Short mmCIF file of C-alpha atoms in Angstrom, two decimals:
data_model
loop_
_atom_site.label_atom_id
_atom_site.label_comp_id
_atom_site.label_asym_id
_atom_site.label_seq_id
_atom_site.Cartn_x
_atom_site.Cartn_y
_atom_site.Cartn_z
CA MET A 1054 20.59 165.66 159.00
CA GLY A 1055 21.00 168.54 161.43
CA LYS A 1056 20.48 168.22 165.15
CA LYS A 1057 16.94 168.41 166.46
CA SER A 1058 16.02 171.15 168.87
CA LYS A 1059 15.56 170.38 172.54
CA ASN A 1060 12.95 171.60 174.98
CA LYS A 1061 13.78 173.09 178.38
CA SER A 1062 14.07 169.72 180.03
CA GLY A 1063 16.81 168.77 177.58
CA LYS A 1064 14.70 166.12 175.80
CA ARG A 1065 14.44 165.99 172.04
CA LYS A 1066 11.11 167.13 170.63
CA GLY A 1067 8.87 164.60 168.99
CA GLY A 1068 10.11 161.54 170.89
CA GLY A 1069 8.00 161.41 174.01
CA LYS A 1070 6.49 158.36 175.63
CA ILE A 1071 3.24 157.17 174.17
CA PHE A 1072 2.26 154.55 176.73
CA SER A 1073 1.49 155.04 180.42
CA GLY A 1074 0.98 152.83 183.47
CA ASP A 1075 1.89 149.16 182.94
CA SER A 1076 2.73 149.81 179.29
CA ALA A 1077 5.27 152.45 180.31
CA LYS A 1078 6.96 149.97 182.67
CA ARG A 1079 6.95 147.36 179.91
CA ASN A 1080 8.54 149.76 177.46
CA GLU A 1081 11.13 150.79 180.03
CA ARG A 1082 12.05 147.12 180.45
CA ASP A 1083 12.24 146.66 176.69
CA ASN A 1084 14.38 149.77 176.39
CA ASP A 1085 16.84 148.15 178.79
CA ASN A 1086 16.85 144.95 176.71
CA ALA A 1087 17.16 146.89 173.46
CA ALA A 1088 20.19 148.73 174.82
CA SER A 1089 21.84 145.61 176.24
CA VAL A 1090 24.51 145.89 173.51
CA LYS A 1091 26.52 148.99 174.34
CA ALA A 1092 27.18 151.39 171.49
CA PRO A 1093 30.85 152.24 170.86
CA ALA A 1094 32.02 155.62 172.09
CA SER A 1095 32.46 156.80 168.51
CA ALA A 1096 28.84 156.05 167.54
CA SER A 1097 26.05 158.61 167.27
CA CYS A 1098 22.39 158.57 166.33
CA TRP A 1099 22.07 158.61 162.54
CA LEU A 1100 19.01 160.85 162.89
CA CYS A 1101 19.92 163.53 165.44
CA LEU A 1102 23.71 162.97 165.39
CA GLU A 1103 23.84 163.03 169.20
CA GLU A 1104 25.63 160.45 171.28
CA ASP A 1105 24.69 157.73 173.73
CA SER A 1106 23.39 158.77 177.16
CA PRO A 1107 21.99 156.95 180.22
CA ASP A 1108 18.55 158.52 179.70
CA GLU A 1109 18.43 157.87 175.97
CA PRO A 1110 20.77 155.03 175.00
CA LEU A 1111 21.70 154.30 171.42
CA ILE A 1112 20.16 151.04 170.25
CA ARG A 1113 20.63 148.70 167.30
CA ASP A 1114 19.56 145.15 166.48
CA CYS A 1115 19.77 144.72 162.71
CA SER A 1116 22.63 143.96 160.32
CA CYS A 1117 24.55 147.23 160.58
CA ARG A 1118 28.15 147.05 161.70
CA ALA A 1119 30.74 149.32 163.32
CA ASP A 1120 29.27 152.80 163.95
CA SER A 1121 26.39 152.64 161.47
CA GLY A 1122 22.73 152.10 162.29
CA TRP A 1123 22.79 153.32 165.90
CA ALA A 1124 19.81 155.47 166.90
CA HIS A 1125 17.73 156.67 169.82
CA LEU A 1126 14.44 154.79 169.95
CA ASN A 1127 12.44 158.01 170.21
CA CYS A 1128 14.26 159.39 167.16
CA LEU A 1129 13.27 156.31 165.16
CA VAL A 1130 9.63 156.63 166.23
CA SER A 1131 9.54 160.35 165.37
CA TYR A 1132 11.13 159.67 161.98
CA TYR A 1133 8.71 156.87 161.09
CA LYS A 1134 5.71 158.97 162.15
CA HIS A 1135 6.95 161.87 160.04
CA GLU A 1136 7.37 159.62 157.00
CA CYS A 1137 3.88 158.15 157.46
CA ASP A 1138 2.36 161.64 157.61
CA GLN A 1139 3.82 162.67 154.24
CA GLY A 1140 1.04 162.76 151.68
CA ASP A 1141 -1.98 160.50 151.46
CA LYS A 1142 -0.27 157.11 151.18
CA PRO A 1143 -1.18 153.80 152.84
CA PHE A 1144 0.50 152.77 156.08
CA ASP A 1145 3.86 151.14 155.31
CA VAL A 1146 4.58 148.22 157.65
CA TYR A 1147 8.09 147.71 156.26
CA LEU A 1148 9.02 151.33 156.99
CA TRP A 1149 8.72 150.56 160.72
CA GLN A 1150 10.25 147.08 160.53
CA LYS A 1151 13.40 147.72 158.51
CA CYS A 1152 16.56 149.64 159.33
CA ASN A 1153 17.10 152.53 156.93
CA CYS A 1154 20.84 151.95 156.90
CA CYS A 1155 21.27 148.20 156.22
CA LYS A 1156 17.73 147.63 154.84
CA GLN A 1157 17.36 144.54 157.04
CA LYS A 1158 14.64 143.88 159.57
CA HIS A 1159 14.97 145.12 163.14
CA ALA A 1160 14.92 142.28 165.66
CA ASN A 1161 13.92 141.27 169.17
CA HIS A 1162 12.90 143.99 171.66
CA ILE A 1163 13.56 146.84 169.23
CA LEU A 1164 11.20 145.34 166.65
CA LEU A 1165 8.58 144.70 169.33
CA ARG A 1166 8.80 148.22 170.74
CA LEU A 1167 8.56 149.79 167.27
CA SER A 1168 5.57 147.55 166.54
CA ARG A 1169 3.81 148.82 169.65
CA GLU A 1170 4.55 152.41 168.66
CA ALA A 1171 3.20 151.75 165.15
CA LYS A 1172 -0.02 150.37 166.60
CA SER A 1173 -0.32 153.39 168.91
CA TYR A 1174 0.27 155.72 165.97
CA LEU A 1175 -2.57 154.08 164.01
CA THR A 1176 -4.87 154.24 167.03
CA GLU A 1177 -4.25 157.97 167.41
CA LYS A 1178 -4.53 158.71 163.70
CA TYR A 1179 -7.78 156.78 163.22
CA PRO A 1180 -9.76 157.16 166.49
CA GLY A 1181 -12.70 154.79 166.76
CA ARG A 1182 -11.66 152.80 163.65
CA GLU A 1183 -10.29 149.54 165.02
CA GLU A 1184 -9.85 148.00 161.57
CA LYS A 1185 -7.11 150.57 160.90
CA THR A 1186 -5.05 149.19 163.80
CA LEU A 1187 -4.83 145.68 162.31
CA ALA A 1188 -1.49 146.41 160.64
CA GLY A 1189 0.01 147.42 163.99
CA LEU A 1190 -1.43 144.36 165.74
CA HIS A 1191 0.02 142.13 163.02
CA MET A 1192 3.40 143.78 163.56
CA ILE A 1193 3.25 143.04 167.29
CA LEU A 1194 2.27 139.42 166.65
CA ASP A 1195 5.01 138.99 164.03
CA ALA A 1196 7.61 140.42 166.46
CA VAL A 1197 6.48 138.10 169.26
CA MET A 1198 6.61 135.04 166.99
CA LEU A 1199 10.12 135.93 165.80
CA MET A 1200 11.23 136.32 169.42
CA GLN A 1201 9.69 132.98 170.33
CA HIS A 1202 11.51 131.33 167.44
CA ALA A 1203 14.79 132.84 168.67
CA GLY A 1204 14.07 131.82 172.27
CA ASN A 1205 13.93 135.45 173.45
CA ALA A 1206 10.27 135.63 174.50
CA ASP A 1207 9.32 135.35 178.16
CA LYS A 1208 5.78 134.71 179.44
CA GLU A 1209 4.91 138.41 179.44
CA ILE A 1210 5.85 138.74 175.78
CA ALA A 1211 3.96 135.53 174.92
CA ASP A 1212 0.90 136.92 176.70
CA GLU A 1213 1.24 140.12 174.65
CA GLY A 1214 1.19 138.02 171.49
CA MET A 1215 -1.88 136.17 172.73
CA ALA A 1216 -3.69 139.46 173.41
CA ALA A 1217 -2.77 140.79 169.95
CA ALA A 1218 -3.98 137.58 168.26
CA LYS A 1219 -7.32 137.67 170.07
CA GLN A 1220 -7.78 141.34 169.28
CA ILE A 1221 -7.09 140.72 165.58
CA ILE A 1222 -9.76 138.01 165.48
CA SER A 1223 -12.16 140.22 167.43
CA ILE A 1224 -11.78 142.96 164.82
CA ALA A 1225 -11.45 140.96 161.60
CA GLY A 1226 -13.46 137.83 162.39
CA ASP A 1227 -12.10 134.34 162.99
CA ARG A 1228 -12.20 133.18 159.35
CA ARG A 1229 -11.09 136.25 157.44
CA PRO A 1230 -7.71 136.48 155.65
CA ALA A 1231 -6.52 139.12 158.14
CA SER A 1232 -6.84 136.55 160.93
CA GLN A 1233 -4.58 133.86 159.41
CA LEU A 1234 -1.45 134.69 161.42
CA ALA A 1235 -3.47 135.05 164.62
CA GLN A 1236 -5.06 131.63 164.14
CA MET A 1237 -1.62 130.08 163.59
CA PHE A 1238 -0.32 131.70 166.77
CA LEU A 1239 -3.30 130.46 168.80
CA ALA A 1240 -2.95 126.96 167.33
CA ALA A 1241 0.69 126.77 168.42
CA ALA A 1242 -0.18 128.09 171.88
CA GLU A 1243 -2.89 125.47 172.39
CA GLU A 1244 -0.68 122.66 171.11
CA SER A 1245 2.10 123.63 173.52
CA LYS A 1246 -0.20 123.01 176.50
CA GLY A 1247 0.16 119.28 175.88
CA THR A 1248 -3.44 118.39 176.80
CA ARG A 1249 -6.19 116.67 174.83
CA ASP A 1250 -8.37 119.77 175.02
CA GLY A 1251 -5.42 121.85 173.84
CA LEU A 1252 -4.85 119.59 170.84
CA LYS A 1253 -8.54 119.72 169.93
CA LEU A 1254 -8.51 123.52 170.06
CA ALA A 1255 -5.30 123.57 168.01
CA ILE A 1256 -7.03 121.50 165.30
CA SER A 1257 -9.93 123.96 165.32
CA HIS A 1258 -7.54 126.89 164.85
CA TRP A 1259 -5.73 125.13 161.97
CA GLU A 1260 -9.09 124.47 160.31
CA ASN A 1261 -9.72 128.22 160.51
CA VAL A 1262 -6.27 128.86 159.02
CA LYS A 1263 -7.32 126.82 155.97
CA ILE A 1264 -10.34 129.04 155.48
CA CYS A 1265 -8.37 132.24 156.08
CA ALA A 1266 -5.62 131.14 153.65
CA GLY A 1267 -7.83 131.06 150.57
CA GLN A 1268 -5.59 130.30 147.58
CA ASP A 1269 -2.34 130.26 149.60
CA ALA A 1270 -1.14 126.76 148.67
CA TYR A 1271 1.65 126.62 151.26
CA ALA A 1272 -0.68 127.63 154.11
CA GLN A 1273 -3.23 125.07 152.94
CA LYS A 1274 -0.61 122.29 152.93
CA THR A 1275 0.73 123.38 156.31
CA SER A 1276 -2.78 123.30 157.77
CA ASP A 1277 -3.51 119.85 156.35
CA MET A 1278 -0.20 118.53 157.71
CA LYS A 1279 -0.75 119.98 161.18
CA ILE A 1280 -4.35 118.76 161.37
CA ALA A 1281 -3.28 115.22 160.39
CA GLU A 1282 -0.40 115.31 162.86
CA LEU A 1283 -2.57 116.51 165.75
CA LYS A 1284 -5.34 114.01 165.00
CA HIS A 1285 -2.72 111.26 164.95
CA GLU A 1286 -1.50 112.34 168.39
CA LEU A 1287 -5.07 112.35 169.68
CA GLY A 1288 -6.06 109.01 168.21
CA GLY A 1289 -5.52 105.97 170.39
CA GLU A 1290 -3.23 107.65 172.92
CA SER A 1291 -3.85 107.90 176.62
CA LYS A 1292 -4.13 111.29 178.26
CA ASP A 1293 -0.71 110.83 179.87
CA ASN A 1294 0.90 110.03 176.52
CA VAL A 1295 -0.69 113.04 174.88
CA HIS A 1296 0.58 115.28 177.67
CA ALA A 1297 4.06 113.84 177.31
CA ASN A 1298 4.24 113.97 173.52
CA ALA A 1299 2.07 116.85 172.32
CA GLY A 1300 4.43 119.65 173.21
CA LYS A 1301 7.54 118.09 171.67
CA SER A 1302 9.44 120.10 169.09
CA MET A 1303 10.07 119.01 165.54
CA LYS A 1304 13.48 117.78 166.64
CA SER A 1305 11.96 114.90 168.61
CA ARG A 1306 9.14 113.84 166.33
CA ALA A 1307 9.07 111.10 163.74
CA PRO A 1308 11.07 112.00 160.60
CA ASN A 1309 9.15 113.78 157.86
CA ARG A 1310 5.81 112.94 159.40
CA PHE A 1311 2.96 113.96 157.10
CA GLY A 1312 5.38 115.42 154.54
CA GLN A 1313 6.63 118.22 156.77
CA LEU A 1314 10.17 118.12 155.36
CA ASP A 1315 8.88 118.25 151.79
CA MET A 1316 6.91 121.39 152.63
CA LEU A 1317 9.91 123.06 154.25
CA GLU A 1318 12.05 122.32 151.19
CA GLU A 1319 9.36 123.78 148.97
CA LYS A 1320 9.10 126.90 151.14
CA TYR A 1321 12.87 127.46 151.15
CA HIS A 1322 13.23 127.07 147.39
CA ASP A 1323 10.23 129.33 146.87
CA SER A 1324 11.88 132.06 149.01
CA VAL A 1325 15.12 131.70 147.03
CA ARG A 1326 13.29 131.86 143.71
CA LYS A 1327 11.19 134.91 144.59
CA GLN A 1328 13.53 136.92 146.84
CA GLY A 1329 17.01 135.48 146.34
CA ALA A 1330 19.24 133.34 148.56
CA ASP A 1331 20.51 136.46 150.38
CA SER A 1332 17.04 137.54 151.48
CA PHE A 1333 15.97 137.62 155.13
CA ASP A 1334 13.23 135.02 154.56
CA ALA A 1335 15.49 132.62 152.62
CA ILE A 1336 18.19 132.70 155.31
CA GLY A 1337 15.61 132.02 158.03
CA ASP A 1338 13.98 129.26 155.98
CA ALA A 1339 17.40 127.66 155.36
CA ASN A 1340 18.01 127.37 159.11
CA VAL A 1341 14.66 125.66 159.63
CA LEU A 1342 15.21 123.34 156.67
CA GLY A 1343 18.75 122.48 157.78
CA MET A 1344 17.54 121.53 161.24
CA ASN A 1345 14.84 119.31 159.77
CA LEU A 1346 17.22 117.66 157.31
CA PHE A 1347 19.38 116.74 160.30
CA VAL A 1348 16.38 115.39 162.24
CA ASN A 1349 15.32 113.39 159.19
CA GLU A 1350 18.68 111.59 159.07
CA ARG A 1351 20.02 113.49 156.05
CA GLY A 1352 23.19 114.55 157.80
CA VAL A 1353 25.28 115.36 154.73
CA GLU A 1354 22.64 117.62 153.21
CA ALA A 1355 22.03 119.31 156.56
CA GLN A 1356 25.70 120.13 157.10
CA ARG A 1357 26.18 121.40 153.54
CA LEU A 1358 23.13 123.68 153.71
CA LEU A 1359 23.83 125.02 157.19
CA ASN A 1360 27.50 125.69 156.42
CA ASP A 1361 26.56 127.63 153.29
CA ASN A 1362 23.79 129.48 155.12
CA LEU A 1363 26.07 130.45 158.00
CA CYS A 1364 28.55 132.04 155.58
CA ARG A 1365 25.70 133.85 153.84
CA SER A 1366 24.10 135.05 157.08
CA ARG A 1367 27.42 136.38 158.38
CA ARG A 1368 27.97 138.28 155.15
CA VAL A 1369 24.45 139.63 154.70
CA LEU A 1370 23.05 139.98 158.23
CA GLY A 1371 26.23 140.22 160.25
CA PRO A 1372 27.92 137.99 162.86
CA ALA A 1373 25.70 139.10 165.75
CA HIS A 1374 22.33 138.64 164.01
CA GLN A 1375 19.98 136.10 165.57
CA PHE A 1376 19.82 134.08 162.32
CA THR A 1377 23.62 133.91 162.24
CA LEU A 1378 23.81 132.77 165.86
CA GLU A 1379 21.08 130.20 165.17
CA ALA A 1380 22.96 128.91 162.11
CA GLU A 1381 26.15 128.56 164.18
CA LYS A 1382 24.31 126.55 166.82
CA LEU A 1383 22.61 124.29 164.27
CA LEU A 1384 25.82 123.72 162.30
CA LYS A 1385 27.66 122.76 165.48
CA GLN A 1386 24.95 120.18 166.12
CA ALA A 1387 25.07 118.88 162.53
CA ARG A 1388 28.87 118.51 162.69
CA GLN A 1389 28.69 116.24 165.72
CA ARG A 1390 29.11 112.55 164.95
CA LEU A 1391 27.06 110.56 167.44
CA ALA A 1392 26.96 106.84 168.17
CA GLY A 1393 25.97 104.22 170.69
CA ILE A 1394 27.82 101.12 171.83
CA ILE A 1395 26.43 97.68 170.96
CA GLY A 1396 25.66 95.59 174.03
CA GLU A 1397 25.71 98.54 176.40
CA LYS A 1398 22.59 99.75 178.15
CA LEU A 1399 21.53 102.93 176.40
CA THR A 1400 21.80 105.88 178.80
CA GLY A 1401 22.83 108.44 176.21
CA SER A 1402 24.72 108.74 172.93
CA TYR A 1403 28.46 109.26 172.58
CA HIS A 1404 30.34 111.94 170.69
CA VAL A 1405 32.66 110.29 168.14
CA LEU A 1406 35.89 112.32 168.24
CA GLU A 1407 38.40 110.59 165.94
CA TYR A 1408 39.47 107.36 164.27
CA ASN A 1409 42.68 105.50 165.12
CA GLU A 1410 43.86 103.72 161.97
CA ASP A 1411 46.36 101.44 163.76
CA ALA A 1412 43.90 100.30 166.42
CA ARG A 1413 40.96 100.34 163.98
CA ALA A 1414 38.94 101.96 166.73
CA TYR A 1415 37.13 105.23 167.39
CA THR A 1416 37.63 107.55 170.33
CA LEU A 1417 34.31 108.34 172.00
CA LYS A 1418 33.30 110.80 174.71
CA GLY A 1419 30.16 110.37 176.77
CA PRO A 1420 27.54 109.31 177.44
CA ILE A 1421 25.86 112.60 176.61
CA LEU A 1422 23.05 113.26 179.06
CA ASP A 1423 20.43 115.99 179.16
CA PRO A 1424 21.44 118.47 180.45
CA ARG A 1425 24.95 117.80 179.22
CA LYS A 1426 27.81 117.85 181.76
CA GLU A 1427 31.00 117.39 179.74
CA GLU A 1428 33.21 117.37 182.84
CA GLU A 1429 31.51 114.13 183.95
CA GLU A 1430 31.90 112.35 180.58
CA ASP A 1431 34.50 109.66 179.96
CA THR A 1432 36.74 109.22 176.92
CA ARG A 1433 37.16 105.68 175.64
CA SER A 1434 38.31 103.70 172.61
CA VAL A 1435 35.71 101.51 170.87
CA PRO A 1436 36.36 99.17 167.91
CA MET A 1437 34.21 99.69 164.83
CA LYS A 1438 32.48 96.33 165.35
CA ASP A 1439 31.03 97.59 168.64
CA LEU A 1440 30.02 101.02 167.34
CA LEU A 1441 26.39 101.80 166.47
CA LEU A 1442 26.19 104.99 164.43
CA LEU A 1443 23.15 107.14 164.99
CA PRO A 1444 21.03 107.47 161.82
CA GLY A 1445 22.12 110.30 159.55
CA CYS A 1446 25.83 110.14 160.40
CA PRO A 1447 27.96 111.05 157.33
CA VAL A 1448 30.10 108.11 156.18
CA ILE A 1449 32.47 107.24 153.33
CA CYS A 1450 32.63 103.79 151.72
CA GLU A 1451 36.01 102.03 151.53
CA GLY A 1452 37.43 98.58 150.78
CA LEU A 1453 34.45 97.42 148.71
CA LYS A 1454 35.36 94.80 146.11
CA ASN A 1455 32.13 93.84 144.37
CA ALA A 1456 30.97 97.45 144.33
CA SER A 1457 34.31 99.22 144.02
CA HIS A 1458 32.67 102.14 142.21
CA LEU A 1459 31.21 103.16 145.58
CA ASN A 1460 34.58 103.47 147.31
CA GLY A 1461 35.18 107.06 148.34
CA LYS A 1462 31.51 107.95 147.94
CA LEU A 1463 29.92 110.07 150.66
CA GLY A 1464 26.52 109.34 152.13
CA SER A 1465 24.39 109.27 155.27
CA ALA A 1466 24.16 106.04 157.30
CA LYS A 1467 20.51 105.25 157.83
CA ARG A 1468 18.99 102.24 159.55
CA TYR A 1469 21.18 99.41 160.83
CA ASP A 1470 20.43 95.71 160.25
CA HIS A 1471 21.70 93.77 163.28
CA LEU A 1472 21.41 90.40 161.49
CA THR A 1473 23.68 91.33 158.58
CA THR A 1474 25.64 94.05 160.46
CA ARG A 1475 25.05 96.43 157.56
CA TYR A 1476 23.95 100.04 157.33
CA GLN A 1477 21.68 101.39 154.67
CA VAL A 1478 23.65 104.22 153.06
CA ASN A 1479 21.92 106.98 151.10
CA PHE A 1480 24.51 108.65 148.89
CA GLU A 1481 24.94 112.35 148.29
CA ASP A 1482 25.25 111.51 144.59
CA GLU A 1483 21.57 111.03 143.78
CA THR A 1484 22.41 108.94 140.71
CA LEU A 1485 23.48 106.18 143.12
CA LYS A 1486 20.81 104.02 144.68
CA PRO A 1487 20.82 103.39 148.45
CA VAL A 1488 22.69 100.18 149.36
CA PHE A 1489 23.44 98.16 152.49
CA VAL A 1490 27.13 98.27 153.41
CA LYS A 1491 28.98 96.29 156.07
CA LYS A 1492 30.14 98.41 158.97
CA GLU A 1493 33.80 97.52 158.37
CA ASN A 1494 33.50 99.10 154.91
CA LEU A 1495 32.38 102.44 156.29
CA ARG A 1496 34.44 105.27 157.77
CA VAL A 1497 32.88 108.14 159.70
CA ALA A 1498 33.31 111.35 157.66
CA PHE A 1499 34.43 113.91 160.22
CA ASP A 1500 35.04 116.56 157.55
CA LEU A 1501 32.93 116.58 154.40
CA PRO A 1502 34.95 116.44 151.18
CA PRO A 1503 34.30 119.11 148.52
CA GLN A 1504 30.99 118.49 146.80
CA GLU A 1505 31.27 116.87 143.39
CA VAL A 1506 30.15 119.08 140.52
CA ARG A 1507 28.01 117.24 138.01
#
């Protein structure tokens, strides 16, 4: 592509700023965030071929690497508008959401800014026809939800998502298919307040999701699960308990409550079947499933899935992508071997570092408090008889005589029976039934052995 002409002020034609007032300040802030990763000196905009400048920085937040994929935000907006104006074709959401170079979705502030520009484009193209702006509003809401998931959304961005959700419902109606995502967003927002009234409103929004979803089986199951979960939290609990427990994340809730894990497994496998394991949705779903496998005490499965997904995300999306960084964080958590000490007052768990064969004892570091301060933690040696493995810890059986076929088998230690001093072990080999094994016949598996091929 040749260079675009400039006007007398030196600015490229067609870029311009669409918003004014508070919106202009918001976009200026997002421009700063979008350009927080400095483009290399050798990079140039793939559209106008010009370089980075303080007034118009090169931005990129996708899966491109090296010098590819960098662009000026105004160049991207002008390009997408031009493409939308070609012929009489319907508005293409994915045109605005995906990078033309790597074909992966833009992320974070770049995605949000492009979503705003898309909504503004639709508003200008179809004056007085609010229903035509729904696609742009959905893009804004989708961008906000992705940023919330990644932990990159501040209160101002969350408020923007709230405004978009309410506007969608105002235009489409509260029980129409177009309002499904908005109802889900509002349900999550009400639940996060941690009040009885908030939980009741969240239930109401999930009931609307069921109606909006129509024949969408996954959305129907999700709604049923959330409604049952929220009603359970409301039933029989004091106001103080509801406030303390309602806003907790999945990480701190009871394992697989109301079949949540089963639904996440179904969603992940559905994404793989329809789009492939290398798809954006499948990689994101694998992170969520891996986290929930870990929470549900299936440590071996969690580590296997997250390790595989991290390799895939690095290859497909790149090492700096938010899904890759999330997978790294989750895998680090899944690789930790945590335990308590029998007879000691529980103030926090310990990180199991290694096993000393001669002393038949484990080296522990801790206790781990929240927030964690590693410099204040002690390192100590604890014999196996005094160790209490946290549920889900990967273990390998050894020294079994009556069940010698289980020696060397890998599994996850589940609940512990203090009377018999045995752990229930669920084996990775699903042909083996769970059994109770004495603690002296178990060794913590710090590194998972290669998976057996059956």
